[in-house]
C-alpha atoms as one frame of an Amber mdcrd trajectory, in Angstrom:
protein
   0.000   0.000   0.000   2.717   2.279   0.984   4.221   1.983  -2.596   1.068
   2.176  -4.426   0.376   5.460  -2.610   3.886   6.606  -3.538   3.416   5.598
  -7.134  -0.085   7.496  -7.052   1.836  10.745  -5.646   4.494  10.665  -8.343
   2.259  10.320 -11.523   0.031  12.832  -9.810   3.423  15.340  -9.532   3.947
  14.773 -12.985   0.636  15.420 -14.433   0.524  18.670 -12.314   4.000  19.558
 -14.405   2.658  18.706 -18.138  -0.350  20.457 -17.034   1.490  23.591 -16.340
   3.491  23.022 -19.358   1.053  22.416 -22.182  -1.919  24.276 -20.110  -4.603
  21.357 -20.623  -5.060  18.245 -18.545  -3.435  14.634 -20.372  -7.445  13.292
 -19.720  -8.527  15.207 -22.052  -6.019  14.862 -25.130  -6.879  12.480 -27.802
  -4.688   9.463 -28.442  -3.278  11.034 -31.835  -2.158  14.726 -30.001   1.786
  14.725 -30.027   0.831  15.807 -26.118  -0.513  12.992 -24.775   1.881  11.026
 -26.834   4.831  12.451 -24.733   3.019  12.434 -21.632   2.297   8.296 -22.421
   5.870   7.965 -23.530   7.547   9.832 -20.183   5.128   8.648 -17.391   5.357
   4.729 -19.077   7.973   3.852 -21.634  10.700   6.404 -20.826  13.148   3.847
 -20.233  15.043   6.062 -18.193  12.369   5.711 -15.459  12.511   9.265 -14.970
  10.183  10.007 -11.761   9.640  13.534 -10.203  11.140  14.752  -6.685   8.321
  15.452  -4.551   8.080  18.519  -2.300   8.551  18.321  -0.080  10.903  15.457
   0.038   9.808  11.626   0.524  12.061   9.238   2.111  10.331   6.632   0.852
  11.598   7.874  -2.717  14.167   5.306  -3.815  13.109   3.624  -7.147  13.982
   5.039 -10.715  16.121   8.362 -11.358  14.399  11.080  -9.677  14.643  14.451
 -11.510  13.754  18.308 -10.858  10.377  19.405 -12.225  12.061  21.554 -14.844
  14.564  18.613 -15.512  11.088  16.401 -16.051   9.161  19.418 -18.129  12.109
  20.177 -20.236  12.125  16.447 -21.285   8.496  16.151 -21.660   8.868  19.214
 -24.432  11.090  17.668 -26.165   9.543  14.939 -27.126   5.994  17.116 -28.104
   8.384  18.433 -30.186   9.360  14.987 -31.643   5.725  13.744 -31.915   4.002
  17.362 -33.382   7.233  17.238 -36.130   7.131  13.552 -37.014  10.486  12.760
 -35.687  10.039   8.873 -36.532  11.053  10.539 -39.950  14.125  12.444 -38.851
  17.231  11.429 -40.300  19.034   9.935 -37.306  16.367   9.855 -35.239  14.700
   7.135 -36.250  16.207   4.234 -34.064  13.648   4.447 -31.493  10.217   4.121
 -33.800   9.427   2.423 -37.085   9.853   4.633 -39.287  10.990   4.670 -43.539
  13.098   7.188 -43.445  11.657   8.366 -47.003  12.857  11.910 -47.907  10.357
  14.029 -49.590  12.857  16.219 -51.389  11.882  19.877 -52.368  13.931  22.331
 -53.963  14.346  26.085 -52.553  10.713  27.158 -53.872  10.024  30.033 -55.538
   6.875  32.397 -55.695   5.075  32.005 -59.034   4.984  35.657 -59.584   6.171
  36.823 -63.044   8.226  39.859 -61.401   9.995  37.676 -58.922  11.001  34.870
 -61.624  12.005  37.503 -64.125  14.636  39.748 -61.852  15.895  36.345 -60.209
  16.394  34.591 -63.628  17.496  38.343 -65.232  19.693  39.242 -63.114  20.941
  35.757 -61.223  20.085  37.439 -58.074  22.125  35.954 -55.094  21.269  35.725
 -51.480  23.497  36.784 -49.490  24.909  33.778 -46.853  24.607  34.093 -43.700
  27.526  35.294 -41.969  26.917  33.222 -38.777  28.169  34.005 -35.336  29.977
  32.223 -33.090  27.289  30.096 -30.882  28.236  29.306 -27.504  26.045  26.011
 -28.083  25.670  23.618 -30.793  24.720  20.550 -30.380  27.029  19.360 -33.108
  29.780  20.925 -31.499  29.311  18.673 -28.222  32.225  16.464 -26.920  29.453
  14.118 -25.508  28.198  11.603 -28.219  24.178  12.293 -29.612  21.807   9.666
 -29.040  18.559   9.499 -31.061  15.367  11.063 -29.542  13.295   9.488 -26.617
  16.644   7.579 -26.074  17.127   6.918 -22.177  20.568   9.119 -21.487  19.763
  12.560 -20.802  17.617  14.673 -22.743  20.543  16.910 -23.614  22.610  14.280
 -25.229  19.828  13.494 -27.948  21.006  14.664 -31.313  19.801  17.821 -32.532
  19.744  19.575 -29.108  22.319  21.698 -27.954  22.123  22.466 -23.658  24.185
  24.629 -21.215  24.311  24.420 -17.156  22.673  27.649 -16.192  21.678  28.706
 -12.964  17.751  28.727 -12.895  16.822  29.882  -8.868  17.899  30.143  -5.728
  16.722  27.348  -2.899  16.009  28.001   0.506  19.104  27.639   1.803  19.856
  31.010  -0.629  22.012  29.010  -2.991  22.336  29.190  -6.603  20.243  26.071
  -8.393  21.679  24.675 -11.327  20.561  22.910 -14.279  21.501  21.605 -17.906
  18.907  23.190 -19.963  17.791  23.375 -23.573  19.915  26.609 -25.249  19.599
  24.955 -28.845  18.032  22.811 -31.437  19.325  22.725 -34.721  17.507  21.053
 -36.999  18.271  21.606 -40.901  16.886  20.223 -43.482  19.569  21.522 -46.121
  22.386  24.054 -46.242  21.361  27.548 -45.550  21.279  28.527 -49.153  18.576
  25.643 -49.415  21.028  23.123 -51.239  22.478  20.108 -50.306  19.629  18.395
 -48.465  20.211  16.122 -45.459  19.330  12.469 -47.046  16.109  10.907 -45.102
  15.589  14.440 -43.411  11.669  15.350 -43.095  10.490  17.233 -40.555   6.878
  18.172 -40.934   3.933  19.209 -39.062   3.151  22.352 -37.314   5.108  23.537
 -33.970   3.437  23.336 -30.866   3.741  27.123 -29.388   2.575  26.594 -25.630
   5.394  24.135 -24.980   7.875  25.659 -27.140   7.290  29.145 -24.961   8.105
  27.421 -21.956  11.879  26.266 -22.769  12.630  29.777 -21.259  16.651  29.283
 -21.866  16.360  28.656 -25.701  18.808  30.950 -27.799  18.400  28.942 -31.060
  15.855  27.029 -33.276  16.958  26.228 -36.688  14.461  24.319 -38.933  14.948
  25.926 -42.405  14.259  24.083 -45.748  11.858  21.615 -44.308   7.833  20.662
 -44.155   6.756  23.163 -41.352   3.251  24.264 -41.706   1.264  26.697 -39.972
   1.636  29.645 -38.113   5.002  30.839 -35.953   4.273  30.648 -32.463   3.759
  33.532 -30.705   4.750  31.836 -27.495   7.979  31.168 -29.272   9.002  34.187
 -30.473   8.346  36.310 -26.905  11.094  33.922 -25.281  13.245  36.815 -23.189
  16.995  34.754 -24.315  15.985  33.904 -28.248  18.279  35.626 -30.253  18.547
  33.278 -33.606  15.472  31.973 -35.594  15.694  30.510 -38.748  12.582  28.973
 -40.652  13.865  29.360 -43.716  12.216  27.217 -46.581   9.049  26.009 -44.938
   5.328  26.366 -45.644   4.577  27.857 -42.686   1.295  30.517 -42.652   0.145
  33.081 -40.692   1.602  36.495 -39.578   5.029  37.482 -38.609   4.265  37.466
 -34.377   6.063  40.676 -32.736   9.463  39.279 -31.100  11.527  40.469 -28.060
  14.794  42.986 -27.766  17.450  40.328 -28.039  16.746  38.889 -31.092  19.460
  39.382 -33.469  19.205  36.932 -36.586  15.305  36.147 -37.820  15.373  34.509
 -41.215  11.982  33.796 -42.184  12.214  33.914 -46.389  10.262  31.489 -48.591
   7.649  30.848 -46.599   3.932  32.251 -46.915   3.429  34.383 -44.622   1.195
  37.463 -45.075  -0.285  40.097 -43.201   1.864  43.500 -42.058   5.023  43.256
 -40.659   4.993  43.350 -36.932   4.742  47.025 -34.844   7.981  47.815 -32.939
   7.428  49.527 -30.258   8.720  52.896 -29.985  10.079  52.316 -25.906  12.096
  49.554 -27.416  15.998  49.444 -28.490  15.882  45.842 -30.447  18.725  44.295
 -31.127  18.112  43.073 -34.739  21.023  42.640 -36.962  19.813  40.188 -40.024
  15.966  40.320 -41.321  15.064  38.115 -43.838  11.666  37.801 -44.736  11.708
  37.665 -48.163   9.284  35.818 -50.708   6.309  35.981 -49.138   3.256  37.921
 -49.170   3.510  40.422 -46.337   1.672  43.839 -46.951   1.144  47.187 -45.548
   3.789  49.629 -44.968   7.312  49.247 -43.357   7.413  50.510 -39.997   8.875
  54.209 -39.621   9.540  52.951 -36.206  12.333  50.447 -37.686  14.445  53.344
 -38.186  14.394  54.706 -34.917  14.324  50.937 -32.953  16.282  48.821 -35.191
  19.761  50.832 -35.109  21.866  47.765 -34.993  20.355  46.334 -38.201  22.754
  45.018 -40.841  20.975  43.358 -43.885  17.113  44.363 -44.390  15.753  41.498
 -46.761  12.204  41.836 -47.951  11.773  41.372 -51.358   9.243  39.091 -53.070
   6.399  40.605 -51.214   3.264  43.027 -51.464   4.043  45.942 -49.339   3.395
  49.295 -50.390   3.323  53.109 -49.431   6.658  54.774 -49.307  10.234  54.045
 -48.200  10.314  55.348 -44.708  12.452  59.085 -44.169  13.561  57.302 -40.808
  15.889  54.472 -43.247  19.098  57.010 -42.562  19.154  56.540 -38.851  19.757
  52.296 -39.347  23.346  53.801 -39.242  24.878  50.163 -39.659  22.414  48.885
 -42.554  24.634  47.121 -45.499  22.775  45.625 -47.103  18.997  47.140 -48.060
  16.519  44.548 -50.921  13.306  45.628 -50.920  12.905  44.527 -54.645   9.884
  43.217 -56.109   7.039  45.486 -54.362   4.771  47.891 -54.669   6.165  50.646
 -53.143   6.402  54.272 -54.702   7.127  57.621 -54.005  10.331  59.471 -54.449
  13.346  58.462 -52.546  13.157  60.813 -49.222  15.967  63.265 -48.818  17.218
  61.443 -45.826  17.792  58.226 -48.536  20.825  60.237 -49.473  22.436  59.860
 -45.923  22.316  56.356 -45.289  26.304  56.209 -45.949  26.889  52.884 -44.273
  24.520  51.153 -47.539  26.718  48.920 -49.503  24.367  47.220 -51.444  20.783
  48.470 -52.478  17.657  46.833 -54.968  14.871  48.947 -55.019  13.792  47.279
 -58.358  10.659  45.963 -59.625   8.953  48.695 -57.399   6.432  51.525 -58.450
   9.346  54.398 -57.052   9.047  57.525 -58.968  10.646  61.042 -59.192  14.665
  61.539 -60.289  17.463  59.918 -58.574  19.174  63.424 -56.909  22.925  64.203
 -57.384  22.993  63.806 -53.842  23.375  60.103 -54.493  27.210  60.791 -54.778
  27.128  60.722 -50.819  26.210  56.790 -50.740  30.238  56.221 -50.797  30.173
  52.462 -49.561  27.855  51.729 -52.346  29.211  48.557 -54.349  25.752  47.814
 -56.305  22.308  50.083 -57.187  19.599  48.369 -58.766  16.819  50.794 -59.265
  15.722  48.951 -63.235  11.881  48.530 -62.985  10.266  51.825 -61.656   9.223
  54.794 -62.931  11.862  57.075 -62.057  12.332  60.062 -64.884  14.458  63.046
 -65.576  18.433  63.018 -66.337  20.564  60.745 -65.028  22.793  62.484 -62.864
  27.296  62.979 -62.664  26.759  62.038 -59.127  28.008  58.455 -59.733  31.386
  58.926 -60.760  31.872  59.859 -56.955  30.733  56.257 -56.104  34.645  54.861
 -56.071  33.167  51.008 -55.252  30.354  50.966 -57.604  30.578  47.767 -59.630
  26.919  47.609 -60.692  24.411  50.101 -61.920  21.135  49.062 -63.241  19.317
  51.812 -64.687  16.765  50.112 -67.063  12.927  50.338 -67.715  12.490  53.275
 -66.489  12.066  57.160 -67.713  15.201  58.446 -67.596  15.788  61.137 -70.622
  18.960  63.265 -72.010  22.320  62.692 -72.339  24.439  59.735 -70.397  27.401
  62.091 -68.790  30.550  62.217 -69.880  31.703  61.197 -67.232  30.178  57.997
 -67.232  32.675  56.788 -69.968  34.934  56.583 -67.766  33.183  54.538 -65.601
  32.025  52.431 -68.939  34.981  51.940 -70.073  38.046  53.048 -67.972  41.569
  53.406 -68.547  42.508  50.430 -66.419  40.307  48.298 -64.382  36.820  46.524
 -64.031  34.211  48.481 -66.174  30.979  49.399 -64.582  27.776  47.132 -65.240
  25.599  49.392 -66.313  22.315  48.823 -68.215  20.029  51.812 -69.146  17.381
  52.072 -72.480  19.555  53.731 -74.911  18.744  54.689 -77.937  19.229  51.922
 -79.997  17.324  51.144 -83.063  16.398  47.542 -81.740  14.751  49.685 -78.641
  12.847  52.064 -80.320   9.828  51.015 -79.086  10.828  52.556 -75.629   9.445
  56.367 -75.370  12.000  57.296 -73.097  15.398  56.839 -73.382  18.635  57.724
 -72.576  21.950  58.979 -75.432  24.620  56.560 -74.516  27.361  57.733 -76.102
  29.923  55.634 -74.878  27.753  52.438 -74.189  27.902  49.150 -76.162  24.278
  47.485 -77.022  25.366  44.526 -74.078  24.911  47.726 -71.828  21.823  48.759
 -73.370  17.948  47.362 -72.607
């Protein structure tokens, strides 16, 4: 009796802790939710007998491995994760279910749209990689050998899972309480240009939000070029330490859910999400370096507020999508932005004065947009600039001598729009120098094969290659 009443105390502890977790009792889950698989699979097949430490503490407590309840939670959301993402078809994860390891290939998917197809396949357009930081975690980078999921060694040995000992409270003695808890998971399906896909890799299904929001450590999730569906949990994205997300590649709907200060690195691109890009709030200083949410179908405006909260922003990536209105006069004060593609859009309007003083820009494609109005000689400020793609608008006047002050520029694409006059002189320089790499430079020139263009431009120095 004394054991049965033990045994009776324990499950109860343990329900109490995946009620807390996934906020709904395991009595009322049906037999297919990825929940109540992990609560069946912990409470009765875990074969590490893991069994919660009661509070207070129980003498009588002496058989099977007896674990903290965030110890016994973090577990139990790990393997939600492995039943809501079909991780019987995981590459390398397969050893402890039946699984057949069949790999639904997909290539890096592009949107259908006739703009997006034509500038990638006109132009070759490349995206850039991504530079990664070091990571104080990787579960690759482990000394300690991986085991497949819902193995029996600890939780943080599993493959794919990446943990750090971190101090999570104080007990009532006033000492520090450690633990090994979940910092990463890492799990690919290809490179992170899309290619290269891991052989017998597919993870699928949607992620489950309520117990991903409650691995309160996590600084990483990496799923890109995978199955993912649905929406990106909101739970997910508020956690206080997540500073890298990458869905990259998925089919995953929805909106993009606001996120916290410390995230640095959100790569969201070829997906479809929709809807307006999220509000940042103006009491904020976010720490967002890389933001990647191109090719999808997000709307609306961009956020004036991303120039006054986003200051440590690097690369702005959001072409391929449906957003509109004008390019925000607070883009000057992302005083580290390199890299700005907002190409295939609807945007318009002219290019606001304060354009001209974003001097850390290196690279800029504003093409395949509705902008309008002349590019201004102050353009010459833009010193860092190594390529301007503004082909594809409706921008009109003369094309000014303000270039030749661009020292780096290797690429200048000029075409399909209104420009009229007389190409400067001094762009023949620039054409064809003296000694070095010529400018690429494409502009509709008055060539007889072209005449069908109202507009164009008197290249007198440019070769028909040059000319649109």
């Amino acid at each position: 009796p004394t054991t049965e009443f033990l045994d009776v105390l324990e499950r109860t502890a343990a329900i109490d802790i995946l009620r807390s977790i996934s906020e709904i009792d395991i009595t009322q889950m049906k037999d297919e939710d990825p929940r109540f698989k992990a609560a069946i699979w912990l409470m009765e097949k875990d074969q590490a007998n893991l069994k919660v430490k009661l509070d207070p503490p129980d003498h009588r407590q002496i058989h099977g491995e007896f674990v903290s309840a965030n110890r016994y939670a973090q577990r139990y959301i790990l393997a939600v994760i492995y039943f809501a993402l079909n991780g019987n078809e995981w590459a390398g994860a397969a050893s402890t279910a039946d699984g057949n390891n069949s790999f639904g290939g997909r290539k890096r998917r592009m949107r259908g749209d006739e703009r997006i197809n034509e500038i990638m396949m006109d132009k070759n357009m490349k995206i850039p990689s991504k530079a990664k930081p070091h990571r104080r975690v990787l579960s690759e980078d482990s000394d300690e050998p991986k085991h497949p999921f819902l193995s029996s060694v600890h939780e943080c040995n599993w493959e794919f899972v990446g943990c750090e000992s971190t101090v999570i409270g104080i007990d009532k003695e006033g000492n520090k309480v450690r633990d090994s808890v979940v910092k990463n998971i890492v799990l690919p399906g290809a490179d992170s240009n899309g290619e290269n896909p891991v052989p017998g890799r597919n993870v699928s299904g949607k992620l489950p939000g309520k117990e991903l929001g409650k691995l309160k450590y996590l600084e990483e999730i990496t799923m890109n070029h995978n199955k993912l569906a649905g929406s990106i949990p909101t739970e997910l994205m508020a956690l206080d330490d997540l500073y890298w997300v990458d869905f990259t590649g998925n089919d995953m709907t929805g909106t993009v859910p606001q996120f916290g200060e410390g995230l640095q690195y959100l790569y969201m691109g070829d997906n479809d999400l929709s809807g307006e890009l999220p509000a940042f709030e103006e009491s904020k200083e976010y720490q967002m370096t890389h933001l990647w949410i191109y090719n999808n179908n997000l709307s609306g405006s961009i956020p004036a507020t991303m120039g006054t909260n986003m200051k440590h922003m690097t690369m702005l990536l959001l072409y391929g999508n449906e957003l509109s209105s004008v390019l925000p006069s607070t883009m000057d004060m992302l005083t580290s932005l390199t890299w700005l593609d907002l190409a295939s859009n609807q945007l318009s309007g002219n290019l606001p004065d304060e354009f001209y003083s974003s001097t850390s820009l290196e690279n800029v494609y504003l093409n395949y947009n509705w902008f309008w109005g002349n590019v201004r000689p102050r353009i010459k400020n833009l010193v860092n600039l190594k390529e301007l793609w503004l082909d594809n608008n409706y921008f009109s006047g003369e094309i000014t001598s303000g270039y030749r002050f661009l020292e780096d520029l290797t690429s200048l694409q000029l075409h399909n729009n209104s420009f009229t006059g007389e190409l400067p002189e001094v762009f023949c320089d620039l054409v064809n120098p003296p000694s070095g790499a010529p400018l690429d430079v494409t502009l509709n020139c008055n060539i007889q094969l072209h005449t069908e263009w109202q507009d164009y431009v008197e290249c007198n120095c440019c070769t028909e290659s040059q000319c649109i």
